[in-house]
Short mmCIF file of C-alpha atoms and ligand atoms in Angstrom, two decimals:
data_model
loop_
_atom_site.label_atom_id
_atom_site.label_comp_id
_atom_site.label_asym_id
_atom_site.label_seq_id
_atom_site.Cartn_x
_atom_site.Cartn_y
_atom_site.Cartn_z
CA MET A 9 -17.66 -34.81 -181.90
CA VAL A 10 -16.55 -35.48 -178.33
CA SER A 11 -13.81 -33.25 -176.97
CA ARG A 12 -10.83 -34.88 -175.36
CA VAL A 13 -10.37 -34.16 -171.65
CA ILE A 14 -6.88 -34.42 -170.26
CA PRO A 15 -6.94 -34.60 -166.45
CA VAL A 16 -4.73 -32.15 -164.59
CA ASP A 17 -2.36 -32.99 -161.75
CA PRO A 18 -3.61 -33.05 -158.15
CA PHE A 19 -3.91 -29.54 -156.72
CA ASP A 20 -4.93 -27.40 -153.79
CA LEU A 21 -6.74 -24.27 -154.93
CA VAL A 22 -7.45 -21.53 -152.42
CA ILE A 23 -10.08 -19.00 -153.50
CA PHE A 24 -9.66 -15.79 -151.52
CA GLY A 25 -13.06 -14.08 -151.78
CA GLY A 26 -14.63 -17.55 -151.79
CA THR A 27 -17.99 -16.16 -150.66
CA GLY A 28 -18.05 -13.36 -153.26
CA ASP A 29 -20.04 -12.93 -156.43
CA LEU A 30 -17.33 -14.05 -158.83
CA ALA A 31 -16.53 -17.19 -156.82
CA ARG A 32 -20.19 -18.17 -156.60
CA ARG A 33 -21.20 -17.29 -160.16
CA LYS A 34 -18.14 -18.32 -162.15
CA ILE A 35 -15.22 -19.94 -160.36
CA LEU A 36 -16.90 -22.68 -158.32
CA PRO A 37 -19.59 -23.61 -160.88
CA GLY A 38 -16.79 -23.72 -163.45
CA LEU A 39 -14.71 -26.03 -161.28
CA PHE A 40 -17.73 -28.25 -160.79
CA ARG A 41 -18.20 -28.57 -164.54
CA ARG A 42 -14.53 -29.56 -164.93
CA PHE A 43 -15.05 -32.07 -162.13
CA CYS A 44 -18.05 -33.56 -163.97
CA ALA A 45 -16.03 -33.63 -167.19
CA GLY A 46 -13.40 -35.74 -165.45
CA GLN A 47 -10.67 -33.14 -165.74
CA MET A 48 -10.22 -32.57 -162.02
CA PRO A 49 -8.58 -35.40 -160.12
CA ASP A 50 -10.81 -36.87 -157.42
CA ASN A 51 -8.50 -35.63 -154.70
CA ALA A 52 -8.33 -32.01 -155.91
CA HIS A 53 -8.89 -29.82 -152.88
CA VAL A 54 -10.66 -26.45 -153.16
CA ILE A 55 -10.60 -24.10 -150.21
CA GLY A 56 -12.82 -21.03 -149.97
CA ALA A 57 -11.46 -18.19 -147.85
CA ALA A 58 -13.05 -14.92 -146.71
CA ARG A 59 -13.53 -13.00 -143.47
CA THR A 60 -17.09 -14.18 -142.77
CA GLU A 61 -17.18 -16.75 -139.96
CA ILE A 62 -19.21 -19.64 -141.30
CA SER A 63 -18.91 -23.36 -140.80
CA GLU A 64 -17.63 -25.64 -143.52
CA ALA A 65 -21.11 -27.19 -143.77
CA ALA A 66 -22.70 -23.75 -144.27
CA TYR A 67 -20.11 -22.91 -146.92
CA ARG A 68 -20.78 -26.14 -148.78
CA ASP A 69 -24.50 -25.33 -148.70
CA MET A 70 -23.79 -21.87 -150.08
CA ILE A 71 -21.75 -23.30 -152.93
CA ARG A 72 -24.28 -26.07 -153.60
CA ASP A 73 -26.93 -23.35 -154.08
CA ALA A 74 -24.58 -21.35 -156.30
CA ILE A 75 -23.80 -24.35 -158.50
CA LEU A 76 -27.47 -25.19 -158.85
CA GLU A 77 -28.21 -21.57 -159.78
CA PHE A 78 -25.24 -20.76 -162.00
CA GLY A 79 -23.73 -24.12 -162.89
CA GLY A 80 -25.43 -24.40 -166.25
CA VAL A 81 -25.48 -28.16 -165.74
CA GLU A 82 -28.61 -29.54 -167.38
CA LYS A 83 -29.49 -32.09 -164.76
CA THR A 84 -27.23 -31.79 -161.81
CA ASP A 85 -26.26 -35.22 -160.72
CA GLU A 86 -26.62 -35.25 -156.94
CA ALA A 87 -23.91 -37.85 -156.52
CA GLN A 88 -21.44 -35.77 -158.55
CA LEU A 89 -22.32 -32.63 -156.64
CA SER A 90 -21.88 -34.35 -153.29
CA ALA A 91 -18.54 -35.78 -154.39
CA PHE A 92 -17.37 -32.35 -155.50
CA LEU A 93 -18.47 -30.70 -152.26
CA GLN A 94 -16.68 -33.39 -150.24
CA ASN A 95 -13.40 -31.85 -151.27
CA LEU A 96 -14.45 -28.27 -150.59
CA SER A 97 -13.26 -26.60 -147.38
CA TYR A 98 -13.60 -23.16 -145.89
CA VAL A 99 -11.32 -20.99 -143.80
CA ALA A 100 -12.26 -17.68 -142.22
CA ILE A 101 -9.28 -15.49 -143.00
CA ASP A 102 -8.45 -11.80 -143.07
CA ALA A 103 -6.19 -10.63 -145.87
CA ARG A 104 -5.20 -7.67 -143.70
CA GLY A 105 -4.88 -9.45 -140.36
CA GLU A 106 -3.47 -12.64 -138.88
CA THR A 107 -6.77 -14.51 -138.45
CA GLY A 108 -7.01 -17.83 -140.20
CA TRP A 109 -3.58 -18.17 -141.79
CA ARG A 110 -2.45 -21.03 -139.58
CA ASP A 111 -5.70 -22.88 -140.25
CA LEU A 112 -5.12 -22.46 -143.96
CA LYS A 113 -1.59 -23.79 -143.71
CA ALA A 114 -2.84 -26.82 -141.81
CA LEU A 115 -5.29 -27.61 -144.61
CA MET A 116 -2.78 -27.54 -147.42
CA ARG A 117 -0.95 -30.59 -148.70
CA ARG A 118 2.64 -31.03 -149.75
CA LYS A 119 3.69 -32.25 -153.20
CA VAL A 120 0.63 -30.98 -155.05
CA VAL A 121 0.26 -27.86 -157.17
CA ARG A 122 -0.74 -24.93 -154.97
CA ALA A 123 -2.78 -22.18 -156.59
CA PHE A 124 -4.21 -19.08 -154.93
CA TYR A 125 -7.02 -17.23 -156.66
CA PHE A 126 -7.23 -13.57 -155.54
CA SER A 127 -10.96 -13.07 -156.16
CA VAL A 128 -10.97 -9.97 -153.99
CA ALA A 129 -10.58 -6.22 -154.51
CA PRO A 130 -7.15 -5.38 -156.02
CA SER A 131 -6.38 -3.27 -152.94
CA LEU A 132 -5.91 -6.63 -151.12
CA PHE A 133 -3.50 -8.20 -153.64
CA GLY A 134 -0.36 -6.91 -151.89
CA ASP A 135 -1.60 -7.97 -148.44
CA LEU A 136 -2.41 -11.46 -149.65
CA ALA A 137 0.92 -11.88 -151.43
CA GLU A 138 2.81 -10.77 -148.34
CA ARG A 139 0.91 -13.01 -145.94
CA LEU A 140 1.15 -16.03 -148.20
CA ASN A 141 4.89 -15.52 -148.15
CA ASN A 142 5.21 -14.74 -144.44
CA HIS A 143 3.24 -17.82 -143.46
CA GLY A 144 5.32 -20.06 -145.69
CA LEU A 145 2.36 -21.11 -147.82
CA THR A 146 4.11 -20.87 -151.17
CA ASP A 147 7.05 -22.39 -152.94
CA HIS A 148 8.61 -21.78 -156.36
CA ASN A 149 5.90 -23.94 -157.97
CA SER A 150 2.94 -22.07 -156.42
CA ARG A 151 0.74 -19.87 -158.62
CA ILE A 152 -1.41 -16.85 -157.98
CA VAL A 153 -4.35 -15.78 -160.10
CA VAL A 154 -5.41 -12.15 -160.10
CA GLU A 155 -8.59 -10.61 -161.44
CA LYS A 156 -9.29 -7.45 -163.32
CA PRO A 157 -9.20 -4.51 -162.86
CA PHE A 158 -5.41 -4.63 -162.84
CA GLY A 159 -4.94 -0.97 -161.90
CA ARG A 160 -6.84 2.08 -163.10
CA ASP A 161 -3.83 3.69 -164.78
CA LEU A 162 -0.15 3.05 -165.40
CA GLU A 163 0.90 4.14 -161.94
CA THR A 164 -1.51 1.89 -160.06
CA ALA A 165 -0.74 -1.06 -162.37
CA GLN A 166 2.98 -0.59 -161.73
CA LYS A 167 2.29 -0.52 -158.00
CA LEU A 168 0.28 -3.78 -158.19
CA ASN A 169 2.98 -5.42 -160.31
CA GLY A 170 5.56 -4.28 -157.76
CA ASP A 171 3.52 -5.61 -154.82
CA LEU A 172 3.23 -9.04 -156.45
CA ALA A 173 6.81 -9.10 -157.74
CA ALA A 174 8.07 -8.62 -154.18
CA PHE A 175 6.98 -12.21 -153.43
CA PHE A 176 6.35 -13.98 -156.75
CA GLU A 177 8.20 -14.51 -160.02
CA GLU A 178 6.40 -13.36 -163.17
CA SER A 179 6.14 -17.04 -164.15
CA GLN A 180 3.93 -17.58 -161.07
CA ILE A 181 1.48 -14.72 -161.73
CA TYR A 182 -1.65 -15.39 -163.82
CA ARG A 183 -3.50 -12.16 -164.69
CA ILE A 184 -6.92 -13.15 -165.95
CA ASP A 185 -8.59 -11.61 -168.95
CA HIS A 186 -11.48 -13.99 -169.42
CA TYR A 187 -11.84 -12.97 -173.08
CA LEU A 188 -8.64 -14.89 -173.74
CA GLY A 189 -10.27 -18.02 -172.39
CA LYS A 190 -13.01 -17.99 -175.02
CA GLU A 191 -12.91 -20.80 -177.53
CA THR A 192 -13.23 -18.48 -180.53
CA VAL A 193 -10.37 -16.30 -179.40
CA GLN A 194 -8.11 -19.30 -179.51
CA ASN A 195 -9.66 -20.28 -182.78
CA LEU A 196 -8.69 -16.91 -184.12
CA MET A 197 -5.07 -17.96 -183.66
CA ALA A 198 -5.79 -21.38 -185.18
CA VAL A 199 -7.39 -19.76 -188.23
CA ARG A 200 -4.56 -17.27 -188.66
CA PHE A 201 -1.61 -19.53 -188.06
CA GLY A 202 -2.99 -22.95 -189.01
CA ASN A 203 -4.09 -22.06 -192.55
CA MET A 204 -2.11 -20.84 -195.52
CA LEU A 205 -5.17 -19.06 -196.86
CA PHE A 206 -5.37 -16.01 -194.65
CA GLU A 207 -1.91 -15.01 -193.50
CA PRO A 208 -0.64 -13.76 -196.89
CA LEU A 209 -3.64 -11.41 -197.04
CA TRP A 210 -3.37 -10.31 -193.42
CA ASN A 211 -1.88 -6.85 -193.93
CA SER A 212 -2.52 -3.30 -195.13
CA GLN A 213 -2.22 -4.27 -198.74
CA PHE A 214 -5.34 -6.44 -198.67
CA VAL A 215 -7.23 -5.43 -195.53
CA ASP A 216 -9.26 -2.23 -195.74
CA HIS A 217 -9.98 -2.00 -192.03
CA ILE A 218 -10.73 -4.02 -188.92
CA GLN A 219 -13.67 -3.61 -186.57
CA ILE A 220 -13.92 -4.92 -183.04
CA THR A 221 -17.30 -4.60 -181.34
CA VAL A 222 -18.22 -5.75 -177.86
CA ALA A 223 -21.86 -4.79 -177.34
CA GLU A 224 -23.83 -5.48 -174.18
CA THR A 225 -27.56 -5.14 -173.61
CA VAL A 226 -27.22 -4.86 -169.85
CA GLY A 227 -26.67 -1.59 -168.02
CA VAL A 228 -24.35 -1.03 -165.08
CA GLY A 229 -26.68 -3.00 -162.78
CA GLY A 230 -25.44 -3.20 -159.23
CA ARG A 231 -21.90 -2.19 -160.21
CA GLY A 232 -22.76 1.52 -160.59
CA GLU A 233 -20.35 2.83 -157.99
CA TYR A 234 -17.40 0.90 -159.41
CA TYR A 235 -18.36 1.53 -163.03
CA ASP A 236 -18.73 5.28 -162.69
CA LYS A 237 -15.10 5.50 -161.57
CA SER A 238 -14.03 3.34 -164.45
CA GLY A 239 -16.08 3.71 -167.66
CA ALA A 240 -15.96 1.73 -170.88
CA MET A 241 -12.37 2.69 -171.68
CA ARG A 242 -10.93 1.29 -168.46
CA ASP A 243 -13.46 -1.50 -168.02
CA MET A 244 -13.40 -2.93 -171.55
CA VAL A 245 -10.98 -1.29 -173.99
CA GLN A 246 -7.77 -1.31 -171.96
CA ASN A 247 -8.08 -5.04 -171.39
CA HIS A 248 -10.58 -7.07 -173.45
CA LEU A 249 -10.64 -5.11 -176.72
CA MET A 250 -6.90 -4.51 -176.50
CA GLN A 251 -6.27 -8.25 -176.14
CA LEU A 252 -8.45 -9.01 -179.16
CA LEU A 253 -6.68 -6.34 -181.19
CA CYS A 254 -3.32 -7.85 -180.24
CA LEU A 255 -4.30 -11.33 -181.39
CA ILE A 256 -5.52 -9.97 -184.73
CA ALA A 257 -2.55 -7.71 -185.34
CA MET A 258 0.43 -9.59 -183.89
CA GLU A 259 3.15 -11.18 -185.98
CA PRO A 260 3.23 -15.00 -186.03
CA PRO A 261 5.00 -16.09 -182.85
CA ALA A 262 7.78 -18.62 -183.35
CA ARG A 263 5.96 -21.10 -181.13
CA PHE A 264 2.64 -21.28 -179.33
CA ASP A 265 4.25 -20.76 -175.97
CA PRO A 266 3.53 -18.14 -173.33
CA ASP A 267 6.43 -15.79 -173.85
CA ALA A 268 6.57 -16.11 -177.63
CA VAL A 269 2.87 -15.14 -177.87
CA ARG A 270 3.06 -12.42 -175.26
CA ASP A 271 6.21 -10.89 -176.76
CA GLU A 272 4.32 -10.43 -180.03
CA LYS A 273 1.26 -8.96 -178.33
CA LEU A 274 3.47 -6.52 -176.45
CA LYS A 275 5.01 -5.29 -179.72
CA VAL A 276 1.53 -4.50 -181.02
CA ILE A 277 0.55 -2.51 -177.94
CA ARG A 278 3.79 -0.56 -178.09
CA ALA A 279 3.19 0.21 -181.78
CA LEU A 280 -0.31 1.63 -181.18
CA GLU A 281 -0.49 5.27 -182.15
CA PRO A 282 -2.00 7.83 -179.79
CA VAL A 283 -5.66 8.39 -180.61
CA GLU A 284 -6.71 11.82 -181.87
CA PRO A 285 -9.56 13.30 -179.76
CA HIS A 286 -11.76 13.66 -182.86
CA HIS A 287 -11.38 9.91 -183.47
CA ILE A 288 -13.16 9.12 -180.21
CA VAL A 289 -16.89 9.12 -179.49
CA ARG A 290 -18.11 8.65 -175.93
CA GLY A 291 -21.69 8.15 -174.90
CA GLN A 292 -24.05 7.60 -171.97
CA TYR A 293 -27.23 5.56 -172.32
CA GLY A 294 -30.69 6.96 -171.79
CA ALA A 295 -33.57 5.34 -169.91
CA ASP A 296 -35.43 2.41 -171.39
CA VAL A 297 -38.60 4.13 -172.64
CA ASP A 298 -40.67 1.01 -171.95
CA ASP A 299 -39.44 0.56 -168.41
CA PRO A 300 -37.64 3.65 -167.10
CA ASP A 301 -38.07 2.66 -163.46
CA GLU A 302 -36.42 -0.72 -163.88
CA HIS A 303 -33.86 0.53 -166.43
CA PRO A 304 -33.11 4.18 -165.78
CA ASP A 305 -30.61 6.33 -167.69
CA TYR A 306 -26.90 5.98 -166.94
CA ARG A 307 -26.61 8.94 -164.55
CA THR A 308 -29.56 7.74 -162.49
CA ALA A 309 -28.24 4.19 -162.51
CA VAL A 310 -24.89 5.30 -161.06
CA ASP A 311 -26.56 7.88 -158.80
CA ASN A 312 -24.37 10.69 -160.11
CA PRO A 313 -26.40 13.40 -161.93
CA LYS A 314 -23.23 15.10 -163.23
CA SER A 315 -21.34 11.97 -164.25
CA LYS A 316 -19.03 12.36 -167.26
CA THR A 317 -18.13 8.67 -167.38
CA GLU A 318 -18.77 6.86 -170.66
CA SER A 319 -20.95 3.77 -170.93
CA PHE A 320 -20.09 3.67 -174.65
CA ILE A 321 -16.94 4.35 -176.58
CA ALA A 322 -16.04 4.11 -180.25
CA MET A 323 -12.64 5.00 -181.62
CA LYS A 324 -10.30 4.73 -184.53
CA THR A 325 -6.70 3.80 -183.96
CA HIS A 326 -3.66 2.79 -186.01
CA ILE A 327 -0.73 0.48 -185.51
CA ALA A 328 2.51 2.03 -186.63
CA ASN A 329 4.33 -0.91 -188.19
CA TRP A 330 4.95 -2.30 -191.67
CA ARG A 331 2.08 -4.74 -191.61
CA TRP A 332 -0.65 -2.36 -190.52
CA ALA A 333 0.37 1.19 -191.39
CA ALA A 334 -2.66 2.74 -193.14
CA THR A 335 -5.15 0.11 -191.91
CA PRO A 336 -7.52 1.66 -189.38
CA PHE A 337 -8.71 -0.38 -186.43
CA TYR A 338 -12.16 0.69 -185.22
CA LEU A 339 -13.07 -0.31 -181.67
CA ARG A 340 -16.51 -0.02 -180.17
CA THR A 341 -18.05 -1.16 -176.90
CA GLY A 342 -21.00 -0.10 -174.81
CA LYS A 343 -23.80 -0.97 -172.46
CA ARG A 344 -27.55 -1.07 -173.09
CA LEU A 345 -27.07 -1.48 -176.82
CA CYS A 346 -29.48 -3.16 -179.20
CA ALA A 347 -27.95 -6.66 -178.96
CA ARG A 348 -25.42 -8.66 -177.02
CA SER A 349 -22.71 -9.34 -179.49
CA SER A 350 -18.92 -9.56 -179.57
CA GLU A 351 -17.49 -9.70 -183.04
CA ILE A 352 -14.26 -8.99 -184.86
CA SER A 353 -14.55 -8.22 -188.57
CA ILE A 354 -11.65 -8.19 -190.98
CA VAL A 355 -12.95 -6.21 -193.95
CA PHE A 356 -10.87 -6.87 -197.07
CA LYS A 357 -10.36 -4.37 -199.86
CA ASP A 358 -12.33 -4.26 -203.10
CA THR A 359 -11.04 -6.25 -206.03
CA PRO A 360 -8.85 -3.87 -208.05
CA HIS A 361 -11.24 -3.97 -211.01
CA SER A 362 -14.70 -5.43 -211.54
CA ILE A 363 -14.82 -7.41 -214.78
CA PHE A 364 -18.60 -7.66 -214.37
CA GLY A 365 -19.18 -3.93 -214.43
CA GLU A 366 -20.35 -1.82 -211.49
CA GLU A 367 -24.02 -2.65 -212.23
CA ALA A 368 -23.37 -6.29 -211.22
CA GLY A 369 -22.73 -5.05 -207.69
CA ARG A 370 -19.64 -5.34 -205.56
CA HIS A 371 -19.14 -6.97 -202.20
CA ARG A 372 -16.13 -6.96 -200.00
CA ASN A 373 -14.93 -10.16 -198.39
CA VAL A 374 -15.43 -9.96 -194.65
CA LEU A 375 -14.05 -12.47 -192.21
CA SER A 376 -16.21 -12.29 -189.07
CA ILE A 377 -15.06 -13.89 -185.89
CA ARG A 378 -17.94 -14.13 -183.51
CA LEU A 379 -17.13 -14.46 -179.82
CA GLN A 380 -20.63 -14.40 -178.39
CA PRO A 381 -23.31 -15.49 -178.73
CA ASN A 382 -23.28 -18.24 -181.40
CA GLU A 383 -19.52 -18.54 -181.51
CA GLY A 384 -18.13 -19.14 -184.92
CA ILE A 385 -16.33 -17.81 -187.93
CA LYS A 386 -17.91 -16.66 -191.17
CA LEU A 387 -16.30 -15.61 -194.41
CA GLY A 388 -18.42 -13.49 -196.73
CA VAL A 389 -17.69 -14.44 -200.35
CA THR A 390 -19.09 -13.08 -203.56
CA ILE A 391 -20.93 -15.42 -205.93
CA LYS A 392 -23.32 -15.10 -208.82
CA GLU A 393 -26.96 -14.62 -207.92
CA PRO A 394 -28.62 -17.84 -209.09
CA GLY A 395 -30.98 -17.81 -212.07
CA PRO A 396 -31.18 -16.12 -215.42
CA GLY A 397 -30.93 -12.37 -215.80
CA GLY A 398 -27.24 -11.85 -216.34
CA MET A 399 -24.34 -11.63 -213.99
CA ARG A 400 -25.41 -10.12 -210.70
CA LEU A 401 -23.23 -10.63 -207.67
CA ILE A 402 -24.37 -11.45 -204.16
CA ASP A 403 -22.60 -11.93 -200.88
CA VAL A 404 -23.00 -15.31 -199.14
CA PRO A 405 -21.36 -16.51 -195.95
CA LEU A 406 -19.13 -19.53 -195.70
CA ASP A 407 -20.46 -20.27 -192.27
CA MET A 408 -18.59 -22.08 -189.57
CA THR A 409 -20.85 -21.56 -186.59
CA PHE A 410 -19.20 -24.05 -184.26
CA ALA A 411 -22.42 -25.59 -182.99
CA ASP A 412 -23.45 -26.34 -186.60
CA ALA A 413 -20.07 -27.30 -187.97
CA LEU A 414 -18.84 -29.40 -185.06
CA GLY A 415 -22.05 -30.51 -183.39
CA PRO A 416 -23.14 -29.53 -179.88
CA GLU A 417 -19.88 -30.82 -178.39
CA GLY A 418 -17.90 -28.58 -180.69
CA ALA A 419 -19.61 -25.44 -179.50
CA ASP A 420 -17.97 -23.70 -176.62
CA ASN A 421 -19.40 -25.67 -173.78
CA VAL A 422 -16.36 -24.88 -171.68
CA ASP A 423 -16.67 -21.50 -170.00
CA ALA A 424 -13.67 -19.19 -170.24
CA TYR A 425 -13.08 -19.35 -166.48
CA GLU A 426 -13.01 -23.15 -166.44
CA ARG A 427 -10.48 -23.27 -169.21
CA LEU A 428 -8.28 -20.63 -167.62
CA ILE A 429 -8.31 -22.22 -164.16
CA MET A 430 -7.26 -25.55 -165.68
CA ASP A 431 -4.45 -23.70 -167.50
CA VAL A 432 -3.27 -22.32 -164.16
CA ILE A 433 -3.05 -25.83 -162.72
CA ARG A 434 -1.24 -26.99 -165.86
CA GLY A 435 1.15 -24.07 -165.52
CA ASN A 436 0.36 -22.66 -168.96
CA GLN A 437 0.47 -18.84 -169.03
CA THR A 438 -0.19 -18.38 -172.76
CA LEU A 439 -3.73 -17.05 -172.22
CA PHE A 440 -2.82 -14.74 -169.35
CA MET A 441 -1.54 -11.19 -169.51
CA ARG A 442 2.05 -10.51 -168.61
CA GLY A 443 2.88 -7.56 -166.35
CA ASP A 444 4.63 -5.56 -169.09
CA GLU A 445 1.65 -6.03 -171.43
CA VAL A 446 -0.74 -4.60 -168.87
CA GLU A 447 1.55 -1.65 -168.22
CA ALA A 448 1.98 -0.97 -171.95
CA ALA A 449 -1.81 -1.03 -172.36
CA TRP A 450 -2.21 1.57 -169.61
CA ALA A 451 0.60 3.67 -171.08
CA TRP A 452 -1.49 3.89 -174.29
CA THR A 453 -4.80 4.39 -172.46
CA ASP A 454 -3.77 7.04 -169.91
CA PRO A 455 -3.16 9.98 -172.32
CA ILE A 456 -6.47 9.28 -174.07
CA ILE A 457 -8.37 9.50 -170.78
CA GLU A 458 -6.34 12.54 -169.70
CA GLY A 459 -7.25 14.17 -173.02
CA TRP A 460 -10.98 14.05 -172.46
CA THR A 461 -10.66 14.77 -168.74
CA ASN A 462 -8.62 17.93 -169.39
CA SER A 463 -10.96 19.12 -172.13
CA ASN A 464 -13.98 18.53 -169.89
CA ASP A 465 -15.55 16.38 -172.59
CA VAL A 466 -19.11 15.28 -171.85
CA PRO A 467 -20.34 11.93 -173.28
CA LYS A 468 -23.12 12.15 -175.86
CA PRO A 469 -26.50 10.69 -174.90
CA TYR A 470 -27.73 7.65 -176.80
CA ASP A 471 -30.96 5.71 -176.76
CA SER A 472 -31.24 2.46 -174.90
CA HIS A 473 -31.41 -0.49 -177.37
CA SER A 474 -29.61 1.54 -180.08
CA ALA A 475 -26.16 1.07 -181.62
CA GLY A 476 -24.79 4.03 -179.65
CA PRO A 477 -24.65 7.77 -180.35
CA ASP A 478 -25.08 8.98 -183.94
CA ALA A 479 -21.58 10.38 -183.77
CA SER A 480 -20.29 6.81 -183.69
CA ALA A 481 -21.83 6.10 -187.11
CA GLN A 482 -20.43 9.42 -188.34
CA LEU A 483 -16.94 8.45 -187.20
CA MET A 484 -17.12 5.64 -189.77
CA ARG A 485 -18.99 7.54 -192.46
CA ARG A 486 -16.36 10.29 -192.50
CA ASP A 487 -14.01 7.55 -193.70
CA GLY A 488 -16.54 6.18 -196.21
CA ARG A 489 -17.20 3.10 -194.05
CA GLU A 490 -20.01 1.62 -191.98
CA TRP A 491 -20.09 -0.26 -188.74
CA ARG A 492 -21.24 -3.83 -189.13
CA GLU A 493 -24.73 -4.25 -187.78
CA VAL A 494 -24.94 -5.29 -184.13
CA THR A 495 -27.02 -8.45 -184.28
CA PRO A 496 -27.83 -10.95 -181.56
P1 NAP B 21 -17.53 -9.37 -153.95
O1 NAP B 21 -18.79 -10.06 -154.30
O2 NAP B 21 -17.59 -8.02 -153.29
O3 NAP B 21 -16.68 -10.36 -153.04
C1 NAP B 21 -15.52 -9.96 -152.36
C2 NAP B 21 -14.98 -11.13 -151.57
O4 NAP B 21 -13.79 -10.71 -150.88
C3 NAP B 21 -15.94 -11.64 -150.52
O5 NAP B 21 -15.83 -13.04 -150.45
C4 NAP B 21 -15.40 -11.00 -149.24
O6 NAP B 21 -15.83 -11.77 -148.15
C5 NAP B 21 -13.91 -11.08 -149.50
N1 NAP B 21 -13.12 -10.13 -148.70
C6 NAP B 21 -13.30 -8.80 -148.61
N2 NAP B 21 -12.37 -8.26 -147.78
C7 NAP B 21 -11.59 -9.29 -147.37
C8 NAP B 21 -10.46 -9.38 -146.50
N3 NAP B 21 -9.94 -8.30 -145.88
N4 NAP B 21 -9.90 -10.57 -146.31
C9 NAP B 21 -10.41 -11.69 -146.91
N5 NAP B 21 -11.46 -11.66 -147.74
C10 NAP B 21 -12.05 -10.48 -147.96
O7 NAP B 21 -16.60 -9.18 -155.22
P2 NAP B 21 -16.61 -10.04 -156.58
O8 NAP B 21 -17.64 -9.48 -157.48
O9 NAP B 21 -16.63 -11.48 -156.26
O10 NAP B 21 -15.21 -9.63 -157.21
C11 NAP B 21 -13.96 -10.12 -156.74
C12 NAP B 21 -12.85 -9.57 -157.64
O11 NAP B 21 -13.09 -10.01 -158.97
C13 NAP B 21 -12.83 -8.03 -157.73
O12 NAP B 21 -11.51 -7.63 -157.90
C14 NAP B 21 -13.63 -7.74 -158.99
O13 NAP B 21 -13.24 -6.52 -159.58
C15 NAP B 21 -13.21 -8.91 -159.86
N6 NAP B 21 -14.16 -9.26 -160.91
C16 NAP B 21 -15.44 -9.62 -160.60
C17 NAP B 21 -16.32 -9.99 -161.61
C18 NAP B 21 -17.71 -10.42 -161.29
O14 NAP B 21 -18.42 -10.81 -162.23
N7 NAP B 21 -18.15 -10.40 -160.06
C19 NAP B 21 -15.89 -9.96 -162.94
C20 NAP B 21 -14.57 -9.60 -163.22
C21 NAP B 21 -13.72 -9.26 -162.20
P3 NAP B 21 -15.86 -11.20 -146.64
O15 NAP B 21 -16.56 -9.87 -146.69
O16 NAP B 21 -16.58 -12.26 -145.88
O17 NAP B 21 -14.45 -11.06 -146.21
#
């Protein structure tokens, strides 16, 4: 199955932080793949911008190397790469000074979409917004893209929103949560709202509980200093897991348009109940016993022997509305776990009565939405175990792994960043977080963090390559439930 590519309008895209890690690993390789796919018009102009004084030729070489390293293109076609780099420029610019802004203005064209990607520290967002405005680089049709973290609490998020709102309308601001750009996340909406089968069952009456797991095998790596000030709650739950929870729990929007979808997500966030301290488990990973020098324990990795920041969190929460009252949502995320896996599981209730008798066995239907790796959707259904020997029930998956069901082209061969950048150029904000959503998410998160900070809570140690601290399993067992296994 070959996916249909609809080219976007001509655009000028400025990447502030164009020499940084994100630009080199994700943004520019992603743009190149869209270029190869024929989605970028030939005359699309990409401009890298950062303080470092380098020539345009040196910048093109840097990005050529980055694309070859991170592009994920099987056999990079030299002609395509050269054509892409032809339309790549560089400006040395200081977000906090006046250097470079005139040069940037001179490079930009009229009558094309102008987009500005703020791939820099959030402390520069306000400076960039102000200078873009002061130098007359934007009009009502210009867009800005901002990266996470969008604040570290409600107050800082409000400040960032205020700094951007001083110069841009909300309709011009694209706050990236790359989880929303994943194919399966959008498929989650297609499954929910494109089929009659699931929606009638999508409530407390039929759903026992919902699990959302985002497990990573990597540790903090080179991000130790940042991570230790953040932790799993700020780094993952407040944004990525919250967004997934919203898409699962929201009411059907009237239309698939940005504000209709985001209005419904906002209602979910505002209906989230505060989390009781005993419904939270925090953990810190230990050293890899096979290679403690290369993969030390969390505190060594962040160079803070007394750190109380969590590299793992599991929690139970509830949504106080008619649809979900009494259905627990269990969220779990952590680093250096046994497998890399992001999965949402909707665990349905038992049948009210087993006509086959308890000895036949009972299995609950589970709808698993797998975000990575091996994106796909599986529905566990109960059937008879084949063969003689009476009626014994087994659980088999109706499997819709996209690569199997749709062929290689159907699998998610479009990275989340590529998809989201093309959405920016198209002017479609559906998969981006609105300012009030982000603030509502922090308003729910802040008291939870304050709770453990005030009580001086210390995260529990857990083994590298495990499923997290034992207390996480106990959190479920107390409720007579089990986490789904974390499998690669
Ligand atoms: P990075 O590698 O440290 O790059 C920062 C970029 O900003 C560099 O190009 C730097 O170049 C430029 N810069 C710094 N100060 C500047 C100034 N005053 N004026 C103009 N440019 C300036 O950071 P990164 O990892 O790419 O991350 C960028 C943003 O994305 C951050 O907000 C980060 O939290 C977020 N993010 C990153 C990732 C990731 O995987 N890397 C993932 C999610 C979110 P010069 O020093 O030459 O100016």
